Amino acid sequence: MDIKKTYSISELAKEFDVTTRSVRFYEDQGLLHPTRRGQTRIFSSKDRVRLKLILRGKRMGFSLAETKELFDLWDETLSGNEKQLLLMLDTLARKRAQLEQQKNDIAQAEMEMDTAEARCREALAELQKKKRQQAKAKKEEPESIEQK
Amino acid sequence: MDIKKTYSISELAKEFDVTTRSVRFYEDQGLLHPTRRGQTRIFSSKDRVRLKLILRGKRMGFSLAETKELFDLWDETLSGNEKQLLLMLDTLARKRAQLEQQKNDIAQAEMEMDTAEARCREALAELQKKKRQQAKAKKEEPESIEQK
DNA sequence: AAAATACTTTACGTTTACGTAAACTTTATC
DNA sequence: GATAAAGTTTACGTAAACGTAAAGTATTTT
């Protein structure tokens, strides 16, 4: 099963480049469930996976609350209760719709960036042309005439 | 040029399903620049486009500050200054990288949703099978025997 | 002219996702 | 056994993105 190891808070924090404060906060919000040895938190590889999912969720614009809902829902889904299974399928469908929207947004953004980039390059080319013309003018009339 | 119309705050708010408060806030943060007739704001179609971009940015997980940076950068880019042009190209490249990351995240999420959905359907199928077996059992032994 | 409607500014309140500091244990190192 | 290193709790602070009155102006409708 996976890597079957356990992790300290700073190991996880370092691996995913977050602060320990964040990790503790995620536990506080019920997104992670480390066990304890005395006071110290011990994170399982399941926690590690969840942390990864949390961060990906954030990059995709999901709030911690949303991510937690998904986690909880999935946990209840595993209970095998029919109602929960159907609820999960429904939720998955809605999330898919969200992802579709995001993909559209990204595609749009990429197109606009394409045209923006094209315009930049055109403008740059224009500038270069002017520069070359200036250079040429200098060549033909090397001594510039100063006029008050 | 576009639709060459002007818009009231509530027109825009309604069209994009945001509150007027939000629109005013975006102005406050320097993302929109309506003119005034007396006190009242008058939004141009450029503002309308920007509002659309703001909201898309939000869906893509961009902060207002990030979006504003892009707006400002683009405005300065239009000045045609070479340094600004190069800066814009650089920024575009970085944004593209971000979008790539997001696309990866989405693809990953979709894969995981596929397997999650498959598991749900399997579990549901299991439940249906059990139900059918129960029904069959009832048929063969129609009178259920109650035992204290 | 009174009332309703649409706008405005000012300003304090709220949620999310942590940052940051203080004060305290526990474990490892010299 | 002192001290540094890594962990802990408690708790106040903060930035972002608005929400939510409160109180006033301007215009349109009745």
Coordinates of C-alpha atoms (C1' of nucleotides) in Angstrom, one line a residue:
Chain A
M1 CA 0.0 0.0 0.0
D2 CA 1.7 3.2 -1.2
I3 CA 4.9 3.9 0.6
K4 CA 3.6 2.9 4.0
K5 CA 5.7 5.3 5.9
T6 CA 4.9 8.0 8.4
Y7 CA 5.9 11.6 8.2
S8 CA 6.7 14.4 10.6
I9 CA 5.1 17.8 10.2
S10 CA 8.3 19.4 8.9
E11 CA 9.0 16.6 6.5
L12 CA 5.6 17.2 4.8
A13 CA 6.0 20.9 5.0
K14 CA 9.4 20.8 3.3
E15 CA 8.3 18.3 0.6
F16 CA 5.3 20.4 -0.4
D17 CA 6.8 23.8 0.3
V18 CA 4.3 24.9 2.8
T19 CA 4.7 26.1 6.4
T20 CA 4.0 23.9 9.4
R21 CA 1.5 26.5 10.3
S22 CA -0.5 25.7 7.2
V23 CA -0.3 22.0 7.9
R24 CA -1.6 22.5 11.4
F25 CA -4.3 24.7 10.1
Y26 CA -5.4 22.0 7.7
E27 CA -5.7 19.6 10.5
D28 CA -7.6 22.2 12.5
Q29 CA -10.1 22.5 9.7
G30 CA -10.5 18.7 9.6
L31 CA -8.7 18.1 6.3
L32 CA -5.8 16.1 7.8
H33 CA -6.0 13.5 10.7
P34 CA -2.6 12.8 12.0
T35 CA -2.2 10.4 15.0
R36 CA -0.1 11.5 18.0
R37 CA 2.9 10.1 19.7
G38 CA 2.6 12.0 22.9
Q39 CA 2.0 15.5 21.6
T40 CA 3.7 15.2 18.3
R41 CA 1.8 14.7 15.1
I42 CA 2.5 11.7 13.0
F43 CA 1.2 11.8 9.5
S44 CA 0.3 8.8 7.4
S45 CA 0.8 8.4 3.7
K46 CA -2.9 8.9 3.4
D47 CA -2.4 12.3 5.0
R48 CA 0.4 13.0 2.5
V49 CA -1.9 12.2 -0.4
R50 CA -4.5 14.5 1.1
L51 CA -2.1 17.3 1.5
K52 CA -1.2 16.9 -2.1
L53 CA -4.9 17.1 -3.0
I54 CA -5.4 20.1 -0.9
L55 CA -2.7 22.0 -2.6
R56 CA -3.8 21.0 -6.1
G57 CA -7.3 22.1 -5.1
K58 CA -5.9 25.4 -4.1
R59 CA -4.2 25.8 -7.4
M60 CA -7.5 25.0 -9.1
G61 CA -9.2 27.7 -7.1
F62 CA -10.9 25.5 -4.6
S63 CA -11.4 26.6 -1.0
L64 CA -10.4 24.5 1.9
A65 CA -14.0 24.1 2.8
E66 CA -14.8 22.7 -0.7
T67 CA -11.9 20.3 -0.5
K68 CA -13.0 19.2 2.9
E69 CA -16.5 18.5 1.7
L70 CA -15.1 16.3 -1.0
F71 CA -12.9 14.4 1.5
D72 CA -15.8 13.9 3.8
L73 CA -18.1 12.8 1.0
W74 CA -15.6 10.3 -0.2
D75 CA -15.1 8.9 3.2
E76 CA -18.8 8.4 3.6
T77 CA -19.0 7.0 0.1
L78 CA -16.6 4.3 1.2
S79 CA -19.2 3.2 3.7
G80 CA -21.0 1.7 0.7
N81 CA -24.4 3.2 1.5
E82 CA -26.5 3.6 -1.6
K83 CA -27.6 7.1 -0.9
Q84 CA -24.0 8.2 -0.4
L85 CA -22.9 6.5 -3.6
L86 CA -25.6 8.4 -5.6
L87 CA -24.7 11.6 -3.9
M88 CA -21.1 11.1 -4.8
L89 CA -21.9 10.5 -8.4
D90 CA -24.0 13.6 -8.5
T91 CA -21.2 15.6 -6.9
L92 CA -18.7 14.2 -9.4
A93 CA -20.9 15.3 -12.2
R94 CA -21.1 18.8 -10.9
K95 CA -17.3 19.0 -10.4
R96 CA -16.8 17.8 -13.9
A97 CA -18.9 20.7 -15.1
Q98 CA -16.8 23.0 -13.1
L99 CA -13.6 21.6 -14.7
E100 CA -15.2 22.1 -18.1
Q101 CA -15.8 25.7 -17.4
Q102 CA -12.2 26.1 -16.2
K103 CA -10.9 24.4 -19.4
N104 CA -12.9 26.9 -21.4
D105 CA -11.6 29.8 -19.4
I106 CA -8.0 28.5 -19.9
A107 CA -8.5 28.0 -23.7
Q108 CA -9.9 31.5 -24.0
A109 CA -7.1 33.0 -22.0
E110 CA -4.6 31.1 -24.2
M111 CA -6.1 32.5 -27.3
E112 CA -6.0 36.0 -26.0
M113 CA -2.5 35.6 -24.9
D114 CA -1.7 34.4 -28.4
T115 CA -3.0 37.6 -29.9
A116 CA -1.4 39.7 -27.2
E117 CA 1.9 38.1 -27.9
A118 CA 1.5 38.6 -31.6
R119 CA 0.9 42.3 -31.1
C120 CA 3.9 42.6 -28.9
R121 CA 6.1 41.0 -31.5
E122 CA 4.7 43.2 -34.2
A123 CA 5.3 46.3 -32.2
L124 CA 8.9 45.1 -31.5
A125 CA 9.4 44.4 -35.2
E126 CA 8.3 48.0 -35.9
L127 CA 10.8 49.3 -33.4
Q128 CA 13.6 47.3 -34.9
K129 CA 12.7 48.6 -38.3
K130 CA 12.9 52.1 -37.2
K131 CA 16.3 51.4 -35.6
R132 CA 17.6 50.0 -38.8
Q133 CA 16.4 53.0 -40.7
Q134 CA 18.1 55.3 -38.2
A135 CA 21.3 53.4 -38.6
K136 CA 21.1 53.6 -42.3
A137 CA 20.5 57.4 -42.2
K138 CA 23.6 57.7 -40.1
K139 CA 25.7 55.8 -42.5
E140 CA 24.7 58.0 -45.4
E141 CA 25.1 61.2 -43.5
P142 CA 27.6 60.3 -40.8
E143 CA 28.2 63.8 -39.4
S144 CA 25.1 65.0 -37.6
I145 CA 24.5 68.7 -37.9
E146 CA 23.7 70.4 -34.7
Q147 CA 21.2 73.3 -35.0
K148 CA 20.3 75.6 -32.2
Chain B
M1 CA -15.6 49.2 -32.1
D2 CA -17.3 46.6 -30.1
I3 CA -20.8 47.6 -29.1
K4 CA -19.9 51.3 -28.5
K5 CA -22.4 51.6 -25.7
T6 CA -22.2 52.7 -22.1
Y7 CA -23.5 50.8 -19.1
S8 CA -24.9 51.7 -15.7
I9 CA -23.6 49.9 -12.7
S10 CA -26.7 47.8 -12.3
E11 CA -26.7 46.8 -15.9
L12 CA -23.2 45.4 -15.6
A13 CA -24.0 43.8 -12.2
K14 CA -27.0 42.1 -13.6
E15 CA -25.4 40.9 -16.8
F16 CA -22.5 39.3 -15.0
D17 CA -24.4 38.4 -11.9
V18 CA -22.3 40.3 -9.4
T19 CA -23.3 42.9 -6.8
T20 CA -22.9 46.5 -7.4
R21 CA -20.7 46.5 -4.3
S22 CA -18.3 44.3 -6.2
V23 CA -18.2 46.5 -9.2
R24 CA -17.5 49.5 -7.0
F25 CA -14.8 47.6 -5.2
Y26 CA -13.1 46.7 -8.5
E27 CA -13.1 50.4 -9.4
D28 CA -11.7 51.2 -6.0
Q29 CA -8.9 48.7 -6.6
G30 CA -8.1 50.4 -9.9
L31 CA -9.4 47.6 -12.2
L32 CA -12.2 49.6 -13.7
H33 CA -12.2 53.3 -14.7
P34 CA -15.8 54.5 -15.3
T35 CA -16.4 58.1 -16.1
R36 CA -18.9 60.1 -14.2
R37 CA -22.0 62.0 -15.1
G38 CA -22.4 64.1 -12.0
Q39 CA -21.9 61.4 -9.3
T40 CA -23.1 58.4 -11.3
R41 CA -20.7 56.0 -12.9
I42 CA -20.8 55.4 -16.6
F43 CA -19.0 52.3 -17.8
S44 CA -17.6 51.9 -21.3
S45 CA -17.5 48.7 -23.3
K46 CA -13.9 48.6 -22.4
D47 CA -14.9 48.4 -18.7
R48 CA -17.4 45.7 -19.6
V49 CA -14.6 43.6 -21.2
R50 CA -12.4 44.2 -18.2
L51 CA -15.1 43.0 -15.9
K52 CA -15.5 39.9 -17.9
L53 CA -11.8 39.3 -17.7
I54 CA -11.8 40.0 -13.9
L55 CA -14.4 37.3 -13.4
R56 CA -12.7 34.8 -15.6
G57 CA -9.5 35.5 -13.7
K58 CA -11.3 34.8 -10.5
R59 CA -12.6 31.5 -11.8
M60 CA -9.0 30.6 -12.8
G61 CA -7.9 31.4 -9.3
F62 CA -6.3 34.8 -10.0
S63 CA -6.5 37.5 -7.3
L64 CA -7.7 40.9 -8.2
A65 CA -4.2 42.2 -7.6
E66 CA -2.8 39.8 -10.2
T67 CA -5.4 40.8 -12.7
K68 CA -4.8 44.4 -12.1
E69 CA -1.1 43.9 -12.7
L70 CA -1.9 42.4 -16.0
F71 CA -4.2 45.3 -16.9
D72 CA -1.6 47.9 -16.0
L73 CA 1.1 46.0 -17.8
W74 CA -1.0 45.8 -20.9
D75 CA -1.8 49.5 -20.8
E76 CA 1.8 50.3 -20.5
T77 CA 2.6 47.9 -23.3
L78 CA 0.3 49.8 -25.6
S79 CA 2.6 52.8 -25.1
G80 CA 5.0 50.9 -27.4
N81 CA 8.1 51.3 -25.2
E82 CA 10.5 48.5 -26.0
K83 CA 11.2 47.7 -22.4
Q84 CA 7.5 47.3 -21.7
L85 CA 7.0 45.1 -24.7
L86 CA 9.7 42.8 -23.5
L87 CA 8.4 42.8 -20.0
M88 CA 5.0 41.9 -21.4
L89 CA 6.4 39.0 -23.4
D90 CA 8.1 37.7 -20.3
T91 CA 5.0 38.0 -18.2
L92 CA 3.0 36.2 -20.9
A93 CA 5.5 33.3 -20.9
R94 CA 5.1 33.0 -17.1
K95 CA 1.4 33.0 -17.3
R96 CA 1.5 30.3 -19.9
A97 CA 3.5 28.2 -17.6
Q98 CA 0.9 28.7 -14.9
L99 CA -1.8 27.7 -17.3
E100 CA 0.1 24.6 -18.2
Q101 CA 0.2 23.7 -14.5
Q102 CA -3.5 24.2 -14.2
K103 CA -4.1 22.0 -17.2
N104 CA -2.1 19.3 -15.6
D105 CA -3.9 19.7 -12.4
I106 CA -7.2 19.5 -14.2
A107 CA -6.2 16.4 -16.2
Q108 CA -5.1 14.7 -13.0
A109 CA -8.3 15.6 -11.2
E110 CA -10.3 14.2 -14.1
M111 CA -8.4 10.9 -14.0
E112 CA -9.0 10.6 -10.4
M113 CA -12.6 11.4 -10.8
D114 CA -12.9 8.7 -13.5
T115 CA -11.6 6.0 -11.1
A116 CA -13.7 7.4 -8.3
E117 CA -16.8 7.2 -10.5
A118 CA -15.9 3.7 -11.6
R119 CA -15.7 2.6 -8.0
C120 CA -19.0 4.2 -7.2
R121 CA -20.7 2.4 -10.1
E122 CA -19.1 -0.9 -9.1
A123 CA -20.3 -0.5 -5.5
L124 CA -23.8 0.3 -6.8
A125 CA -23.8 -2.7 -9.0
E126 CA -22.9 -4.8 -6.0
L127 CA -25.8 -3.4 -4.1
Q128 CA -28.2 -4.1 -7.0
K129 CA -27.0 -7.7 -7.2
K130 CA -27.7 -8.2 -3.6
K131 CA -31.2 -6.7 -4.0
R132 CA -31.9 -9.0 -6.8
Q133 CA -30.8 -12.0 -4.8
Q134 CA -33.0 -11.0 -2.0
A135 CA -36.0 -10.6 -4.3
K136 CA -35.3 -14.1 -5.7
A137 CA -35.1 -15.5 -2.2
K138 CA -38.5 -14.0 -1.4
K139 CA -40.0 -15.5 -4.5
E140 CA -38.9 -19.0 -3.7
E141 CA -40.1 -18.7 -0.1
P142 CA -42.8 -16.1 -0.3
E143 CA -44.0 -16.3 3.3
S144 CA -41.4 -15.0 5.6
I145 CA -41.2 -16.8 8.9
E146 CA -41.0 -14.6 11.9
Q147 CA -38.8 -15.9 14.7
K148 CA -38.7 -14.2 18.0
Chain C
dA1 C1' -45.4 67.3 -3.9
dA2 C1' -44.9 62.7 -2.2
dA3 C1' -43.1 58.3 -2.9
dA4 C1' -40.5 55.1 -5.1
dT5 C1' -36.2 53.9 -7.5
dA6 C1' -31.5 54.1 -8.6
dC7 C1' -27.5 55.8 -7.4
dT8 C1' -23.8 57.6 -4.2
dT9 C1' -20.2 57.8 -0.1
dT10 C1' -18.6 56.4 4.4
dA11 C1' -17.5 53.0 7.3
dC12 C1' -17.6 49.2 10.2
dG13 C1' -18.2 43.8 9.9
dT14 C1' -17.1 39.1 8.1
dT15 C1' -14.8 35.1 6.2
dT16 C1' -10.7 32.6 4.6
dA17 C1' -6.2 31.3 5.0
dC18 C1' -2.9 31.7 7.1
dG19 C1' 1.5 34.9 9.7
dT20 C1' 3.6 35.9 13.8
dA21 C1' 4.8 36.0 18.5
dA22 C1' 4.9 34.1 23.2
dA23 C1' 5.5 30.6 26.3
dC24 C1' 6.1 25.7 27.0
dT25 C1' 7.5 20.5 26.3
dT26 C1' 10.2 16.8 24.3
dT27 C1' 14.0 15.0 22.0
dA28 C1' 18.7 15.2 20.2
dT29 C1' 23.5 17.0 20.7
dC30 C1' 27.6 18.7 22.7
Chain D
dG1 C1' 23.3 18.7 32.4
dA2 C1' 23.1 22.7 29.5
dT3 C1' 21.6 24.0 25.2
dA4 C1' 20.0 23.8 20.8
dA5 C1' 16.4 21.9 17.6
dA6 C1' 11.9 20.6 16.6
dG7 C1' 7.7 20.2 18.2
dT8 C1' 3.4 22.0 20.8
dT9 C1' -0.8 25.3 22.2
dT10 C1' -2.8 29.8 22.6
dA11 C1' -3.9 33.8 20.7
dC12 C1' -3.8 38.0 18.5
dG13 C1' -2.8 40.2 13.7
dT14 C1' -3.5 40.6 8.7
dA15 C1' -4.8 40.8 3.6
dA16 C1' -8.3 39.9 0.3
dA17 C1' -12.9 40.4 -1.3
dC18 C1' -16.5 41.6 -0.5
dG19 C1' -21.4 42.1 2.9
dT20 C1' -24.1 45.2 5.2
dA21 C1' -26.0 49.1 7.1
dA22 C1' -26.6 54.2 7.4
dA23 C1' -27.5 58.4 5.5
dG24 C1' -27.6 61.3 1.7
dT25 C1' -28.6 62.9 -3.5
dA26 C1' -31.0 62.7 -8.0
dT27 C1' -34.4 61.3 -11.0
dT28 C1' -38.6 59.3 -12.4
dT29 C1' -43.3 57.9 -11.4
dT30 C1' -47.8 58.6 -9.4

